[in-house]
Every structure is written in structure tokens, then in C-alpha cells.
Coordinates of C-alpha atoms in Angstrom, one line a residue:
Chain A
X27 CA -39.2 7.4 3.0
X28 CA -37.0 7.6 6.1
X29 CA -38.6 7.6 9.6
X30 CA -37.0 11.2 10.4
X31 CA -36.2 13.8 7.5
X32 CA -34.6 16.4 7.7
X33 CA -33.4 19.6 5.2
X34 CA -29.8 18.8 4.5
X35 CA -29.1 22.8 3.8
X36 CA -26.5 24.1 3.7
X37 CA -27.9 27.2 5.5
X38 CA -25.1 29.8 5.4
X39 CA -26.0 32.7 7.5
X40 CA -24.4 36.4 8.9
X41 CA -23.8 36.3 11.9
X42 CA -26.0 37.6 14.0
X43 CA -28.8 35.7 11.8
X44 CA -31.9 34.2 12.8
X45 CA -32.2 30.6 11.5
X46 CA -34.6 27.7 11.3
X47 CA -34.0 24.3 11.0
X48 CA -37.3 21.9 10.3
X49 CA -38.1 17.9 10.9
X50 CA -40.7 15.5 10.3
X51 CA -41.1 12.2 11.7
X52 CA -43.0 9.1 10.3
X53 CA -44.0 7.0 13.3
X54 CA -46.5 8.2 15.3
X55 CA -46.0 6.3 18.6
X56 CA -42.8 8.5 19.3
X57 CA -42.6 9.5 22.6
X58 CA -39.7 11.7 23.2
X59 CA -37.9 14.1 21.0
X60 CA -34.5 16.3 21.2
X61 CA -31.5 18.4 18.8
X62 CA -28.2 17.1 19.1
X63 CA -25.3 19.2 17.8
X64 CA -22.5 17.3 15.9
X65 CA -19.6 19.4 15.1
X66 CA -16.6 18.2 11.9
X67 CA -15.7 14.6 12.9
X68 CA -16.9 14.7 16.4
X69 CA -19.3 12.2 18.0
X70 CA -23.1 13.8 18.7
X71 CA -24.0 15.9 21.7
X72 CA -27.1 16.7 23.3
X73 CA -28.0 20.2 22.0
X74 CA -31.8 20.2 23.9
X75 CA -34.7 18.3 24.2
X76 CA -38.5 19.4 22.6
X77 CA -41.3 19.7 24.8
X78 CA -44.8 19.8 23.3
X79 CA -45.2 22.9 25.2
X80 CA -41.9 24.7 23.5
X81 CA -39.0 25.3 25.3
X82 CA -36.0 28.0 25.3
X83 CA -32.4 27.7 25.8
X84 CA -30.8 30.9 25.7
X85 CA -30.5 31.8 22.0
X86 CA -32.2 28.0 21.0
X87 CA -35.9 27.5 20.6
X88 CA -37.4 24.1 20.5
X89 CA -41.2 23.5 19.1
X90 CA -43.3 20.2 18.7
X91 CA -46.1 19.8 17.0
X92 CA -47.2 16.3 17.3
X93 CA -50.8 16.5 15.2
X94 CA -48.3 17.7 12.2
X95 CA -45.3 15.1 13.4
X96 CA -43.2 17.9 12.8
X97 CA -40.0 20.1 15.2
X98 CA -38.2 23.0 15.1
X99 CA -35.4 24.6 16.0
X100 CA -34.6 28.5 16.1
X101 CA -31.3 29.7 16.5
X102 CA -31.2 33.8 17.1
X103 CA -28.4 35.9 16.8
X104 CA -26.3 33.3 15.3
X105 CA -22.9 33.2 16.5
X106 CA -19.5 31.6 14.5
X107 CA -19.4 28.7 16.9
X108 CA -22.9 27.6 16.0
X109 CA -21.7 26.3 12.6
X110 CA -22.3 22.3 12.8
X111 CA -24.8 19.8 12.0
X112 CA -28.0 19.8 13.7
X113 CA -29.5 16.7 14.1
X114 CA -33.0 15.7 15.0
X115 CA -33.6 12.7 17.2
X116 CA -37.0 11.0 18.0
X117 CA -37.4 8.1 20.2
X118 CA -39.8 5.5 20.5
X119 CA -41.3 4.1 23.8
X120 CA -38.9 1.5 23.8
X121 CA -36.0 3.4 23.9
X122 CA -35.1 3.4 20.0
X123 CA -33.5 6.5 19.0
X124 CA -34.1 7.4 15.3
X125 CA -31.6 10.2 13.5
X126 CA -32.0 12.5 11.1
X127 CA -29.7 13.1 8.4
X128 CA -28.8 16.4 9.6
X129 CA -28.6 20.3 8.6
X130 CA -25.2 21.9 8.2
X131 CA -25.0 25.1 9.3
X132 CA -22.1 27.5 8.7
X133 CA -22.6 31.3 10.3
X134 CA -20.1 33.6 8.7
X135 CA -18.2 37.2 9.3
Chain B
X13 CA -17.3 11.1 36.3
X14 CA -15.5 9.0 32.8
X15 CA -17.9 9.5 30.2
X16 CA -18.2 7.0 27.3
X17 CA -14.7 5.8 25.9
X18 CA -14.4 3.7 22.8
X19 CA -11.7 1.7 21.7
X20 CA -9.2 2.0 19.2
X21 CA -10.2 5.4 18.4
X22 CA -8.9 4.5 14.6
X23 CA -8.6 0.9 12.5
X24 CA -8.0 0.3 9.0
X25 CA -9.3 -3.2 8.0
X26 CA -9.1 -5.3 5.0
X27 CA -12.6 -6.9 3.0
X28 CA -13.1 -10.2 4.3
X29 CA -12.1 -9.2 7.8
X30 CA -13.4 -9.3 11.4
X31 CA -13.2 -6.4 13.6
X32 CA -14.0 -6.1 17.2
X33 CA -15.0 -2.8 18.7
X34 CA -15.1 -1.6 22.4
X35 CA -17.6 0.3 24.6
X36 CA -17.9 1.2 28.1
X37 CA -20.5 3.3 29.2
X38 CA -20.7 6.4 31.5
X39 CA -20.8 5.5 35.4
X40 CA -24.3 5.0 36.1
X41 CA -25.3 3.8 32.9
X42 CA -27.0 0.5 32.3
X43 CA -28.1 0.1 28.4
X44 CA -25.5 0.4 25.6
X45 CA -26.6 1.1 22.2
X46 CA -24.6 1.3 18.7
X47 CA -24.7 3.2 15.9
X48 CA -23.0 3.3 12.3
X49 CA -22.5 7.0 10.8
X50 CA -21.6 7.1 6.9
X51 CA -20.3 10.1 5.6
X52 CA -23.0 12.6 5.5
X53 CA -25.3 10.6 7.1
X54 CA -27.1 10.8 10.6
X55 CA -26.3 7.6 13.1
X56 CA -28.0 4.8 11.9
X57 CA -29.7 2.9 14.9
X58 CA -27.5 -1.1 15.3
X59 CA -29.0 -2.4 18.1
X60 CA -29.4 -2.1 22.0
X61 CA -27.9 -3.7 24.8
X62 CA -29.4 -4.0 28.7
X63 CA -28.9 -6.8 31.0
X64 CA -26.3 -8.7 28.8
X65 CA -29.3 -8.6 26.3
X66 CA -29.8 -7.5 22.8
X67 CA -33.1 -5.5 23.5
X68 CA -33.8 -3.7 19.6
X69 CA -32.1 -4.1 16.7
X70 CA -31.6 -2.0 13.6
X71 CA -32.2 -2.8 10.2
X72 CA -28.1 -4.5 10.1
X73 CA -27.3 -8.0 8.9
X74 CA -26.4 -11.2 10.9
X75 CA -22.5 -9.8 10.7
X76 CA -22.9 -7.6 12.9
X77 CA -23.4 -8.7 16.3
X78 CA -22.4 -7.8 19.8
X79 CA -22.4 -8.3 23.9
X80 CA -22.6 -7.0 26.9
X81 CA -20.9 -7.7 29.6
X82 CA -22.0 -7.8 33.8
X83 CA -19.9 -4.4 34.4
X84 CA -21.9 -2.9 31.5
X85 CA -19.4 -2.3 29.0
X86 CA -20.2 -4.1 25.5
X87 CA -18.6 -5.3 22.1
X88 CA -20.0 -4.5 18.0
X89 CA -18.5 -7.3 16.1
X90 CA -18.5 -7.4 12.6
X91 CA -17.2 -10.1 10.4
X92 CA -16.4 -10.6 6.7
X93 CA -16.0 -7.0 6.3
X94 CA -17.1 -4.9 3.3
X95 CA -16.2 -1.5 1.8
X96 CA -19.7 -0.4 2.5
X97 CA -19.0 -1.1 6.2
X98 CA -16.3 2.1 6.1
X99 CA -18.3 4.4 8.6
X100 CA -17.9 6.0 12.1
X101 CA -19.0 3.8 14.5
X102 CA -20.5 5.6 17.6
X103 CA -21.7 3.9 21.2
X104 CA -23.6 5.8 23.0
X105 CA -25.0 5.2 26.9
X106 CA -28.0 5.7 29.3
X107 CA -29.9 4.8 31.9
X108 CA -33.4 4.4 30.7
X109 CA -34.4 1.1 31.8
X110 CA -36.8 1.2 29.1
X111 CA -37.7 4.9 29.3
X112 CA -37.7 6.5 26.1
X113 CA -37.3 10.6 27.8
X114 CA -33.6 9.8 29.0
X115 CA -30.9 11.6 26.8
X116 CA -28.2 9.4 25.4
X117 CA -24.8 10.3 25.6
X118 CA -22.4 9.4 23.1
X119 CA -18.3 8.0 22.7
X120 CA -16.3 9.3 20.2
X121 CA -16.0 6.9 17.9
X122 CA -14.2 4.3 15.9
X123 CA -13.3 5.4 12.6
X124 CA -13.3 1.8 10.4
X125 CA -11.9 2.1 7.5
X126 CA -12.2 -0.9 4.8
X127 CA -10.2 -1.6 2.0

């Protein structure tokens, strides 16, 4: 089983769409989690990080549920330029950061 | 403010081979960390550098290896080079000093290609 799993999708959505991407993580002494955004043969980029608490970005939701070692992401009102892969990044308290697979979104006419 | 810049951007490499990647981090940034990205795969966690150190490593055989140097910037070595080593090979920067809450930022890329 991998340490971060994540559904692979594809999710193709209208635009306009509201869409949610889920992860779970296996070790339970992660400290800090975040989305990156990963567009066709680009490196990685910070999307946002997850706060236990929840936190908003514009159209992008973040949730953490550490009892359930799981995070979310909600995209609303998806827009053409939101189609990439989302990945899901956990890191330990020694700095490790652990990937996800990734979801692939494409948001369509 | 240079980000992270990685060099050559693009290498094709034959089995059996050694290749040499290049790394240096965004100004400010102390710890250097590698990662290998398959097609359709997330970045898979090679190891970490700070103070010239290897601090973790991944779960990567003894052909890979790598360095950093006093200004920061580091090397991934790999020798005797397989197919299966083909992949995206990503740096990516911070300044965490051990603290996990700081956001990497990554380079982007060295596209290896083995044949």
C-alpha cells in the first residue's frame, strides 16, 4: 500500500463544475500537509496548504481530517485553466515529503 | 530572486552509463532534496541534502547518490544506468532547517532518457 493514495480520475468536468479530489495517508506522525498543481510536463507548484481547521483560496477549499488520515480538495466553478494534476503532499516531522500519484483533471467547454 | 534552475534541462543516456545532474536552490534556501517522476507517477522522494549532508533517503539504490556543496547547490549522480531509470528528475528547495510546515519549491527538471 503506498504511504499517500490518491484517485487517479480522470475527472472530466463542465466548466463551471464543482469538483472534489480525495487523499489518504498511511503514517500517522505526519505533520504538515498541502496540494500542489502539476500542469503537462511541468515541474510541481504549490497549489495550497491544508490546515486542520480548513482553509479557502478563492475558488479552492482545503480540509483535513487527521482521526480519518484523510484531505480534500474542492474546486468551485471550475474554470479551463484548472485542468492538471493535483497532487497531494504530506510531510513528516523531519522534513520528508511524500507524493501522491496524482488526479488529472480536464474542465471542458 | 532566481528560483530553482536545473541543469541540462534534457539528456539522452545509454544502459551502463553515468549521469550527473545539477541543482541550485532558490536564494535563501539551505536543504536540497531530489525526486524521480515516472510517467504517470507522483515524485518519488531520493534523498535530502542540508549542511553538505545526506539528511533522509528514499527507498533508491546505492547508484544513486549525490552532494552538496558550501554555496548550497547539489549533484544526483547515477551510475550504471538502466531503462527503468528513464524518468523526470525534479530538485526542489527550502529552508526548513528541519521544519516539516515549510513549502518546497521545485526546478524544472531533467528529463533522462535511457536507452
Amino acid at each position: 500500500r503506498k504511504e499517500v493514495e490518491q484517485d487517479p480520475g480522470p475527472f472530466n468536468v463542465p466548466e463551471g463544475a464543482t469538483v472534489a479530489f480525495n487523499c489518504t495517508y498511511s503514517n500517522s506522525a505526519s505533520q504538515s500537509f498541502f496540494w500542489y498543481r502539476q500542469d503537462c510536463r511541468k515541474e510541481p507548484k504549490l497549489l495550497m496548504s491544508v490546515y486542520s481547521s480548513g482553509n479557502e483560496d478563492g475558488r479552492f477549499t482545503a480540509q483535513l481530517n487527521r482521526a480519518s488520515q484523510y484531505i480534500s480538495l474542492l474546486i468551485r466553478d471550475s474554470k479551463l485553466s484548472d485542468s492538471a494534476t493535483y497532487l497531494c503532499v504530506v510531510n513528516t516531522n523531519a522534513g520528508k515529503s511524500t507524493f501522491g500519484d496524482g488526479t488529472t483533471l480536464t474542465v471542458k467547454p | 530572486d532566481a528560483g530553482v534552475t536545473q541543469s541540462p534541462t534534457h539528456l539522452i543516456k545509454t544502459r551502463g552509463q553515468q549521469v550527473t545532474l545539477r541543482c541550485s536552490p532558490k536564494s535563501g534556501h539551505d536543504t536540497v532534496s531530489w525526486y524521480q517522476q515516472a510517467l504517470g507517477q507522483g515524485p518519488q522522494f531520493i534523498f535530502q541534502y542540508y549542511e553538505e549532508e545526506e539528511r533522509q533517503r528514499g527507498n533508491f539504490p546505492d547508484r544513486f547518490s549525490g552532494h552538496q556543496f558550501p554555496n548550497y547547490s547539489s549533484e544526483l549522480n547515477v551510475n550504471a544506468l538502466l531503462l527503468g531509470d528513464s524518468a523526470l528528475y525534479l530538485c526542489a528547495s527550502s529552508s526548513d532547517r528541519g521544519f516539516s510546515g515549510n513549502t518546497i519549491y521545485f526546478g524544472e527538471g531533467s528529463w533522462l532518457t535511457v536507452v
